[in-house]
XYZ file of N, CA and C in Angstrom:
702
model
N 109.241 19.313 65.605
C 108.678 18.021 65.979
C 108.202 17.744 67.305
N 106.789 17.658 67.763
C 106.383 17.129 69.415
C 106.464 15.664 69.233
N 106.594 15.504 70.524
C 106.553 14.087 70.870
C 105.474 13.006 69.989
N 105.284 12.219 69.551
C 104.876 11.576 69.049
C 103.949 10.449 70.077
N 104.581 10.037 70.906
C 105.095 8.641 72.209
C 105.555 8.934 73.319
N 104.355 8.408 74.523
C 104.884 8.685 75.597
C 105.636 7.533 76.325
N 105.666 7.703 77.330
C 106.845 6.634 78.068
C 105.876 5.565 78.232
N 106.720 4.255 78.342
C 105.615 3.001 77.906
C 106.211 1.415 78.595
N 105.973 0.759 79.272
C 106.524 -0.205 79.309
C 107.083 -1.159 78.692
N 108.235 -1.307 79.083
C 109.510 -1.721 77.754
C 108.777 -3.417 77.434
N 107.970 -3.739 78.727
C 108.029 -5.749 78.362
C 107.097 -5.828 77.056
N 106.431 -4.592 76.604
C 105.543 -5.103 75.589
C 106.148 -4.645 73.889
N 107.531 -4.534 74.227
C 108.047 -4.303 73.213
C 107.977 -3.716 72.220
N 107.609 -4.488 70.715
C 107.614 -3.506 69.564
C 106.351 -3.346 68.915
N 104.902 -4.266 70.049
C 103.849 -3.934 70.013
C 103.562 -2.542 70.045
N 103.634 -2.070 71.168
C 103.019 -0.578 71.341
C 103.717 0.717 70.309
N 104.739 0.718 69.097
C 105.181 1.358 68.938
C 104.196 1.209 67.540
N 104.326 -0.021 66.891
C 103.356 -0.471 65.968
C 101.470 -0.061 65.964
N 101.690 -0.121 66.995
C 100.072 0.563 67.640
C 99.999 2.020 67.725
N 101.069 2.981 68.274
C 100.590 4.086 68.166
C 101.302 4.771 66.725
N 102.220 3.866 65.768
C 101.955 5.011 64.545
C 100.708 4.723 63.754
N 100.315 2.997 63.862
C 98.945 3.289 62.777
C 98.083 4.479 64.107
N 97.631 4.242 65.015
C 96.842 5.380 65.544
C 97.075 6.659 64.758
N 98.132 6.901 64.953
C 98.192 8.233 64.174
C 97.759 8.570 62.770
N 98.277 7.242 61.939
C 97.693 7.434 60.713
C 96.517 7.388 60.319
N 95.519 6.271 61.292
C 94.060 6.912 61.171
C 93.570 8.256 61.852
N 94.292 8.562 63.037
C 93.476 9.847 63.142
C 94.007 11.211 62.259
N 95.204 11.310 61.098
C 95.221 12.217 60.282
C 96.054 12.925 60.900
N 97.049 12.835 62.095
C 97.879 13.067 62.595
C 99.112 13.382 61.695
N 99.515 11.971 61.276
C 100.509 11.365 60.528
C 99.942 11.606 58.712
N 100.609 11.825 57.955
C 100.300 11.507 56.753
C 100.766 11.259 55.463
N 100.709 10.463 54.677
C 102.032 10.218 53.748
C 102.670 11.235 53.400
N 103.694 10.906 53.494
C 104.960 11.566 53.285
C 105.285 12.483 54.320
N 104.652 12.363 55.461
C 105.126 12.645 56.494
C 106.535 11.972 57.448
N 107.741 12.701 57.868
C 108.894 11.910 58.417
C 108.756 11.763 59.843
N 108.553 10.259 60.209
C 108.594 10.284 61.953
C 110.512 10.265 62.737
N 110.034 10.344 63.710
C 111.296 10.578 64.439
C 112.345 9.424 64.164
N 113.656 9.544 64.915
C 114.525 8.276 64.156
C 113.991 7.735 65.478
N 115.226 6.759 65.351
C 115.059 5.244 66.197
C 115.647 6.208 67.603
N 116.253 7.040 67.659
C 117.134 7.357 69.209
C 115.754 7.922 69.435
N 115.152 8.943 68.402
C 113.801 9.893 69.139
C 112.928 8.873 69.902
N 113.091 7.983 69.098
C 111.638 7.034 69.804
C 112.023 6.086 70.564
N 113.466 6.029 70.870
C 113.691 5.510 72.603
C 113.556 6.608 73.203
N 113.887 7.821 73.419
C 113.932 8.363 74.150
C 112.878 8.900 74.727
N 111.791 9.195 73.959
C 110.568 9.451 74.337
C 109.939 7.720 74.963
N 110.045 6.802 74.742
C 109.660 5.884 75.198
C 109.716 4.726 75.871
N 111.273 4.568 76.235
C 111.990 4.000 76.875
C 111.875 3.071 76.449
N 111.124 2.517 75.475
C 111.665 1.166 74.727
C 112.864 0.799 74.260
N 113.764 -0.359 74.424
C 115.407 -0.486 73.680
C 114.711 -0.549 72.115
N 116.484 0.078 72.037
C 116.284 0.434 70.488
C 115.900 -0.998 69.251
N 116.634 -2.319 69.975
C 116.180 -3.521 68.884
C 114.755 -3.287 69.049
N 114.354 -3.271 69.893
C 112.701 -3.359 69.724
C 111.715 -2.165 69.052
N 112.161 -0.862 69.034
C 112.547 -0.018 68.126
C 112.140 -0.381 66.822
N 113.198 -0.759 66.255
C 113.590 -1.741 65.343
C 112.735 -2.640 64.359
N 112.521 -3.497 65.325
C 112.095 -4.565 64.975
C 110.581 -4.105 64.758
N 109.627 -2.972 65.120
C 108.753 -2.630 65.418
C 108.665 -1.408 63.751
N 109.527 -0.918 63.386
C 109.908 -0.448 62.089
C 109.766 -1.646 60.842
N 110.399 -2.563 61.700
C 110.488 -3.689 60.293
C 109.503 -4.378 59.700
N 108.778 -4.181 60.883
C 106.647 -4.896 60.796
C 106.598 -3.724 59.892
N 106.446 -2.485 60.273
C 105.615 -1.515 59.847
C 106.291 -1.218 57.910
N 107.358 -1.475 58.185
C 107.692 -1.438 56.176
C 107.465 -2.527 55.826
N 107.588 -3.484 56.772
C 106.882 -5.047 55.619
C 105.603 -4.680 55.442
N 104.820 -3.966 55.746
C 103.454 -3.881 55.727
C 103.176 -2.767 55.101
N 104.267 -2.243 54.197
C 104.271 -0.833 53.764
C 103.494 0.031 54.194
N 103.560 0.318 55.500
C 103.105 1.316 56.379
C 104.369 2.516 56.449
N 105.375 2.376 56.445
C 106.428 3.423 56.465
C 107.260 2.554 55.382
N 108.450 4.042 54.991
C 109.553 3.477 54.123
C 110.739 4.200 54.945
N 111.987 3.543 54.483
C 113.175 3.819 55.173
C 113.967 4.231 53.854
N 114.367 5.810 53.933
C 115.356 6.100 53.074
C 116.436 6.458 52.818
N 117.819 5.613 53.006
C 119.109 5.689 53.942
C 119.720 7.195 53.493
N 120.146 7.638 54.492
C 120.507 8.965 54.523
C 119.782 9.723 54.808
N 117.983 9.628 54.731
C 116.882 10.774 54.589
C 116.073 10.397 56.030
N 115.965 9.347 56.539
C 114.949 8.917 57.229
C 113.924 7.972 57.162
N 112.948 7.841 58.030
C 111.844 7.178 57.840
C 110.297 8.054 57.557
N 109.729 7.702 56.838
C 108.865 8.241 56.306
C 107.242 7.352 56.075
N 106.060 7.991 56.845
C 104.791 7.790 56.193
C 104.980 7.110 54.562
N 104.380 5.620 54.005
C 104.562 5.596 52.643
C 103.211 6.112 52.044
N 103.352 6.547 50.692
C 102.376 6.944 50.144
C 101.610 5.461 49.472
N 101.798 4.223 50.292
C 100.864 3.683 49.819
C 100.439 3.047 51.257
N 100.963 3.625 51.716
C 99.940 3.022 53.616
C 98.528 3.475 53.667
N 97.586 2.423 53.787
C 96.464 2.629 54.248
C 95.840 3.709 55.239
N 95.005 4.658 55.647
C 94.783 5.563 55.817
C 93.344 5.612 56.622
N 93.074 6.288 57.652
C 91.624 6.608 58.271
C 90.938 5.008 58.541
N 89.751 4.653 57.869
C 89.458 3.550 58.488
C 90.007 2.341 57.862
N 90.481 2.723 56.867
C 91.290 1.275 56.155
C 91.994 1.317 56.559
N 92.474 1.659 57.507
C 94.470 0.636 58.079
C 94.554 -0.306 57.833
N 95.256 -1.101 58.166
C 95.442 -2.609 57.944
C 94.876 -3.080 59.527
N 93.774 -2.762 59.935
C 93.557 -3.011 61.522
C 93.802 -4.390 61.649
N 93.332 -5.366 60.807
C 93.420 -6.726 60.678
C 95.132 -7.306 60.862
N 95.773 -7.006 60.170
C 97.448 -7.373 60.387
C 97.559 -6.817 61.710
N 97.259 -5.373 62.130
C 98.051 -5.004 63.349
C 97.395 -5.885 64.404
N 96.208 -6.730 64.410
C 95.642 -6.433 65.273
C 96.099 -8.313 65.664
N 96.886 -8.867 64.515
C 97.310 -10.330 64.607
C 98.505 -9.927 64.814
N 99.403 -8.864 64.476
C 100.485 -8.863 64.944
C 100.864 -8.802 66.755
N 99.813 -7.782 67.242
C 99.735 -7.224 68.621
C 99.759 -8.794 69.237
N 98.611 -9.744 68.687
C 98.246 -10.677 69.519
C 99.282 -11.762 70.052
N 100.424 -12.131 68.925
C 101.746 -12.680 69.175
C 103.155 -11.442 68.911
N 102.596 -10.563 68.853
C 104.491 -10.360 69.017
C 105.261 -10.325 70.267
N 104.457 -10.216 71.444
C 105.125 -10.461 73.183
C 105.771 -11.827 72.648
N 105.329 -12.789 71.580
C 105.836 -13.579 72.607
C 106.653 -14.071 71.613
N 107.025 -13.451 70.321
C 108.132 -13.704 69.207
C 108.685 -12.752 69.731
N 109.869 -13.009 70.141
C 111.455 -12.227 70.613
C 112.312 -12.158 69.056
N 112.785 -11.384 68.639
C 113.910 -11.094 67.499
C 113.336 -11.921 66.430
N 111.955 -11.680 66.262
C 111.309 -12.598 64.840
C 111.975 -11.616 63.711
N 111.817 -10.519 63.551
C 112.130 -9.608 62.277
C 113.916 -9.846 62.230
N 114.283 -9.564 63.413
C 116.107 -9.704 63.128
C 116.332 -10.834 62.311
N 115.800 -12.059 62.751
C 115.720 -13.471 62.636
C 115.507 -13.442 60.903
N 114.247 -12.400 60.371
C 113.773 -12.754 59.258
C 115.011 -12.153 58.343
N 115.350 -10.585 58.966
C 116.798 -10.008 58.020
C 117.614 -11.038 57.753
N 117.510 -12.065 58.590
C 119.201 -12.609 58.456
C 118.611 -13.581 57.533
N 117.840 -14.239 57.494
C 117.160 -15.097 56.634
C 117.614 -14.632 55.295
N 116.794 -13.154 54.950
C 117.347 -12.584 53.595
C 119.064 -12.344 53.005
N 119.625 -12.192 54.402
C 120.846 -12.360 54.215
C 121.470 -13.257 53.644
N 120.940 -14.418 54.058
C 121.764 -15.700 54.539
C 121.554 -16.785 53.187
N 119.688 -16.882 52.789
C 119.078 -17.879 52.589
C 119.562 -17.332 50.492
N 120.230 -16.610 49.731
C 120.743 -17.129 48.590
C 121.221 -17.397 48.376
N 122.342 -16.839 49.144
C 123.819 -18.135 49.116
C 123.661 -19.206 49.347
N 122.779 -19.501 50.307
C 122.517 -20.970 50.590
C 121.650 -21.757 49.116
N 120.983 -21.148 48.538
C 120.617 -21.365 47.330
C 121.789 -21.831 46.222
N 123.072 -20.646 46.192
C 123.946 -20.950 45.366
C 124.664 -22.260 45.838
N 125.640 -22.606 47.405
C 125.490 -23.473 47.326
C 125.073 -25.083 47.084
N 123.644 -24.780 47.010
C 122.604 -26.044 47.337
C 122.899 -26.470 45.569
N 122.630 -25.619 44.199
C 122.916 -25.427 43.236
C 124.121 -26.067 43.023
N 125.438 -25.971 43.805
C 126.489 -26.367 43.453
C 126.480 -27.952 43.659
N 126.057 -28.298 44.873
C 126.269 -29.574 46.264
C 124.900 -30.788 45.935
N 123.686 -30.009 45.526
C 122.864 -31.089 45.949
C 122.625 -32.425 45.241
N 122.505 -33.908 46.082
C 122.193 -34.726 45.466
C 120.747 -35.395 45.268
N 120.564 -36.217 44.385
C 119.305 -36.435 43.612
C 118.863 -36.794 44.823
N 118.507 -37.391 45.631
C 117.628 -38.268 46.807
C 117.219 -36.423 47.506
N 118.004 -35.762 47.404
C 117.965 -34.527 48.109
C 117.116 -33.387 47.492
N 116.944 -33.413 46.180
C 116.047 -33.235 44.608
C 115.067 -33.226 45.218
N 114.900 -34.986 44.978
C 113.618 -35.650 45.482
C 112.729 -35.473 46.192
N 113.514 -35.018 47.459
C 112.755 -34.654 48.803
C 112.090 -32.791 47.963
N 112.987 -32.401 47.695
C 112.219 -30.534 47.629
C 111.218 -30.688 46.621
N 111.314 -31.488 45.490
C 109.959 -32.206 44.594
C 109.098 -32.572 45.686
N 109.077 -33.194 46.622
C 107.786 -33.980 46.859
C 107.857 -32.609 48.198
N 108.326 -32.085 48.382
C 107.797 -30.845 49.378
C 106.772 -29.873 48.209
N 107.361 -29.530 47.412
C 106.244 -29.022 46.411
C 104.824 -29.227 46.326
N 105.210 -30.935 45.883
C 104.001 -31.236 45.440
C 102.719 -31.100 46.770
N 103.353 -31.650 48.104
C 102.742 -32.166 49.191
C 102.180 -30.284 49.316
N 102.781 -29.213 49.458
C 102.376 -28.084 49.346
C 101.184 -27.488 48.469
N 101.392 -28.177 47.009
C 100.119 -28.287 46.252
C 98.895 -28.500 46.934
N 99.245 -29.915 47.589
C 97.731 -30.296 47.940
C 97.179 -29.896 49.336
N 97.985 -29.229 49.920
C 98.146 -28.399 51.432
C 97.290 -27.551 50.335
N 97.519 -26.652 49.682
C 96.937 -25.175 49.343
C 95.569 -25.587 49.039
N 95.756 -26.838 47.966
C 94.355 -27.115 47.430
C 93.076 -27.448 48.509
N 93.450 -28.312 49.557
C 92.812 -28.992 50.746
C 92.771 -27.195 52.019
N 93.024 -26.105 51.562
C 93.003 -24.958 52.384
C 93.704 -25.040 53.578
N 94.615 -26.264 53.884
C 95.390 -26.676 54.842
C 96.259 -25.888 54.991
N 96.237 -24.516 55.232
C 97.289 -23.048 55.692
C 98.183 -23.634 56.640
N 97.768 -23.894 57.568
C 99.241 -24.880 58.884
C 99.963 -25.229 58.204
N 99.404 -26.692 57.563
C 100.323 -27.576 57.236
C 100.879 -26.808 55.957
N 100.485 -26.187 55.389
C 101.743 -25.950 53.800
C 102.613 -24.996 54.297
N 102.233 -24.401 56.006
C 103.594 -23.599 56.014
C 104.659 -24.312 56.898
N 104.202 -25.340 57.535
C 105.210 -26.121 57.912
C 106.045 -27.041 56.438
N 105.430 -26.912 55.640
C 106.217 -27.739 53.966
C 107.174 -26.471 53.572
N 106.362 -25.258 53.973
C 107.191 -24.020 53.301
C 108.550 -24.184 54.266
N 108.449 -24.265 55.474
C 109.489 -24.019 56.280
C 110.975 -25.323 55.803
N 110.023 -26.293 55.800
C 110.661 -27.669 55.320
C 111.255 -27.467 54.366
N 111.031 -26.667 53.242
C 111.367 -26.590 51.851
C 112.359 -25.335 51.796
N 112.291 -25.025 52.428
C 114.032 -23.625 53.036
C 114.282 -24.803 54.139
N 114.293 -25.402 54.326
C 115.459 -26.565 55.292
C 116.050 -27.261 54.658
N 115.021 -27.774 53.251
C 115.454 -28.893 52.655
C 116.553 -28.694 51.444
N 116.419 -27.144 51.384
C 117.383 -26.390 50.799
C 119.154 -26.288 51.311
N 118.910 -26.354 52.766
C 119.942 -25.795 53.530
C 120.816 -27.084 53.775
N 119.943 -28.316 53.895
C 120.548 -29.982 53.783
C 121.220 -30.331 52.474
N 120.890 -29.775 51.627
C 121.446 -29.454 50.573
C 122.966 -29.310 50.147
N 123.110 -28.324 50.738
C 124.591 -28.151 50.855
C 125.356 -28.576 51.096
N 124.859 -29.675 52.170
C 125.468 -30.818 52.554
C 126.160 -30.101 54.198
N 126.012 -28.660 54.564
C 126.946 -28.101 55.496
C 126.712 -28.246 57.089
N 126.764 -28.908 58.212
C 126.301 -29.380 59.286
C 125.850 -27.785 59.823
N 127.015 -26.688 59.989
C 126.558 -25.498 60.788
C 125.208 -25.226 59.939
N 124.840 -24.715 58.337
C 124.457 -24.346 57.622
C 123.112 -24.492 58.250
N 122.749 -26.060 58.033
C 121.721 -26.621 58.485
C 121.113 -26.310 59.712
N 121.696 -26.219 60.882
C 121.790 -25.441 62.050
C 121.172 -24.791 61.957
N 121.792 -23.425 61.598
C 121.728 -22.135 61.438
C 119.880 -21.822 61.358
N 119.977 -22.207 59.862
C 118.840 -22.858 59.138
C 117.813 -22.844 60.225
N 117.919 -23.860 60.261
C 116.840 -24.239 61.432
C 116.243 -23.430 62.687
N 117.257 -22.639 62.978
C 117.248 -21.882 64.580
C 116.633 -20.680 63.686
N 116.758 -19.855 62.498
C 115.857 -18.951 61.675
C 114.587 -19.430 61.482
N 114.399 -19.965 60.761
C 113.145 -20.557 60.505
C 112.338 -20.887 61.684
N 112.768 -21.268 62.975
C 112.517 -21.348 64.022
C 111.580 -19.962 64.893
N 112.808 -19.317 64.483
C 112.262 -17.561 65.307
C 111.468 -16.772 64.191
N 111.487 -16.956 62.808
C 111.218 -16.015 61.532
C 109.983 -16.406 61.118
N 109.594 -17.742 60.838
C 108.627 -18.571 60.485
C 107.232 -19.007 61.284
N 106.463 -18.467 62.525
C 106.284 -18.672 63.349
C 105.210 -17.895 64.021
N 104.043 -17.835 64.776
C 103.353 -17.135 65.040
C 102.505 -15.805 63.886
N 103.221 -14.473 63.941
C 102.695 -13.731 63.654
C 103.055 -14.085 61.395
N 104.144 -14.270 61.293
C 104.575 -14.575 59.971
C 103.854 -15.521 59.495
N 103.336 -16.750 59.987
C 101.852 -17.744 58.831
C 100.665 -16.711 59.562
N 100.419 -15.998 60.178
C 99.327 -15.000 59.845
C 99.346 -13.791 58.865
N 100.384 -13.695 59.058
C 100.743 -12.350 57.852
C 100.729 -13.334 56.243
N 101.606 -14.224 56.059
C 101.303 -14.835 55.045
C 100.029 -15.410 54.409
N 99.098 -15.571 55.551
C 97.801 -15.965 55.389
C 96.909 -14.879 54.937
N 97.104 -13.777 55.432
C 96.158 -12.540 54.924
C 96.481 -12.293 53.806
N 97.848 -12.457 52.951
C 97.980 -11.760 51.942
C 97.811 -12.176 50.865
N 97.403 -13.609 50.904
C 97.348 -14.745 49.943
C 98.053 -14.892 49.338
N 99.289 -15.210 49.368
C 100.409 -14.990 49.103
C 100.919 -16.754 49.201
N 99.865 -17.742 49.559
C 100.685 -19.273 49.780
C 100.801 -20.049 47.912
N 99.920 -19.089 47.361
C 99.692 -19.999 45.347
C 101.978 -19.250 44.964
N 101.949 -18.495 44.862
C 102.651 -17.612 44.634
C 104.525 -18.246 45.583
N 104.119 -18.583 46.736
C 105.081 -19.138 47.025
C 105.566 -20.590 46.224
N 104.418 -21.413 45.929
C 104.880 -22.305 45.366
C 105.649 -21.918 43.994
N 105.280 -21.045 43.192
C 105.516 -20.915 42.216
C 107.261 -20.692 42.229
N 106.769 -19.309 43.320
C 108.846 -19.593 44.061
C 109.199 -20.620 44.043
N 109.222 -21.264 44.831
C 109.686 -23.208 44.841
C 110.156 -23.591 43.787
N 109.201 -23.670 42.635
C 109.437 -23.929 41.805
C 110.377 -23.957 41.207
N 110.947 -22.390 40.914
C 111.722 -21.158 40.246
C 112.831 -21.995 40.754
N 113.484 -21.932 42.250
C 114.652 -22.080 43.300
C 114.432 -23.939 42.725
N 113.954 -24.387 42.354
C 114.226 -25.899 42.286
C 114.168 -26.011 41.257
N 114.137 -25.442 40.341
C 114.649 -25.686 38.698
C 115.817 -24.955 38.311
N 116.310 -24.394 39.160
C 117.583 -23.459 39.189
C 118.441 -24.339 39.777
N 118.568 -24.874 40.992
C 119.137 -26.066 41.495
C 119.304 -26.851 40.853
N 118.402 -27.712 40.514
C 118.609 -29.236 39.158
C 119.284 -28.495 38.005
N 119.385 -27.584 37.319
C 120.138 -26.675 36.156
C 121.607 -26.505 36.969
N 121.896 -26.980 38.128
C 123.171 -26.300 38.912
C 123.418 -24.930 38.071
N 122.311 -23.951 37.728
C 122.783 -23.023 37.779
C 122.859 -21.677 39.317
N 123.867 -21.288 39.691
C 123.901 -21.002 40.803
C 123.651 -19.768 41.222
N 123.811 -19.146 39.741
C 123.098 -17.716 39.460
C 121.985 -17.326 39.516
N 120.848 -18.173 38.718
C 119.561 -17.989 39.317
C 118.937 -18.579 40.323
N 119.411 -19.662 40.953
C 118.911 -19.989 42.297
C 119.404 -19.005 43.294
N 120.238 -18.333 43.197
C 120.695 -16.861 44.172
C 119.265 -16.055 44.208
N 119.278 -15.598 42.572
C 118.495 -14.967 42.260
C 116.709 -14.960 42.706
N 116.441 -16.169 42.356
C 115.155 -16.831 42.642
C 115.077 -16.331 44.221
N 115.848 -17.286 45.115
C 115.386 -17.279 46.300
C 115.528 -15.433 46.793
N 115.988 -14.560 46.490
C 116.715 -13.835 46.948
C 114.825 -13.021 47.013
N 114.435 -12.786 45.582
C 113.285 -12.201 44.811
C 112.222 -13.147 45.895
N 112.180 -14.668 45.728
C 111.417 -14.862 46.946
C 111.305 -14.049 48.245
N 112.314 -14.478 48.846
C 112.176 -13.343 50.408
C 111.502 -12.459 50.360
N 112.084 -11.660 49.061
C 111.494 -10.262 49.145
C 110.866 -9.817 48.900
N 109.725 -10.373 47.927
C 108.544 -10.515 47.598
C 107.699 -10.560 48.883
N 107.811 -11.661 49.546
C 106.906 -12.187 50.612
C 107.399 -12.273 52.005
N 107.911 -11.085 52.190
C 107.985 -10.356 53.224
C 107.841 -9.287 53.374
N 107.801 -8.247 52.167
C 107.499 -6.822 52.158
C 105.972 -6.465 51.993
């Protein structure tokens, strides 16, 4: 397999990897089902750090451009857009913001690992006033959606997830959640969610999570939290 990448300025971090792979799909060099070089090979070809390569691949996986199969490798997804229909809008917004958002995908992965357990704990510990606050955030989100106030909607989205953490009544969990939300839910993720029209389904998912918390159903709370994150970042 020939080199797909050339030596790059590592300060550009994941953006150059994302851009190059999209270009290779657009010009037909990479086709659905083709296997990509592994992380080590991409690092070797580009001189970009492995963490930045991993972040770029995470971005492409979330955009359904590639698929990573444990034990087999990374492949161009059969659902990946190709040619002129490649996801240029998402790519351009990613490139616009990614150089200023370090570690956002790692934070997103951490949220996926943490938040279902947080929801389980909230289902056990949430106090009436905390549940009332979450209900208010969902109502405010609905109004923001109706008025097309996307920025406010996404602020409320983050506030809802922080509110679930607050319902655990554990200061360490609250602090960790605040840090992860600040890293994972700014810049490109705001744009990404807006592009894919996920705002309405976010409200539906929040309703399910909150209902499970109100019912003290820990299994449902964890399940709906995991389902929500997986659906909204893939």
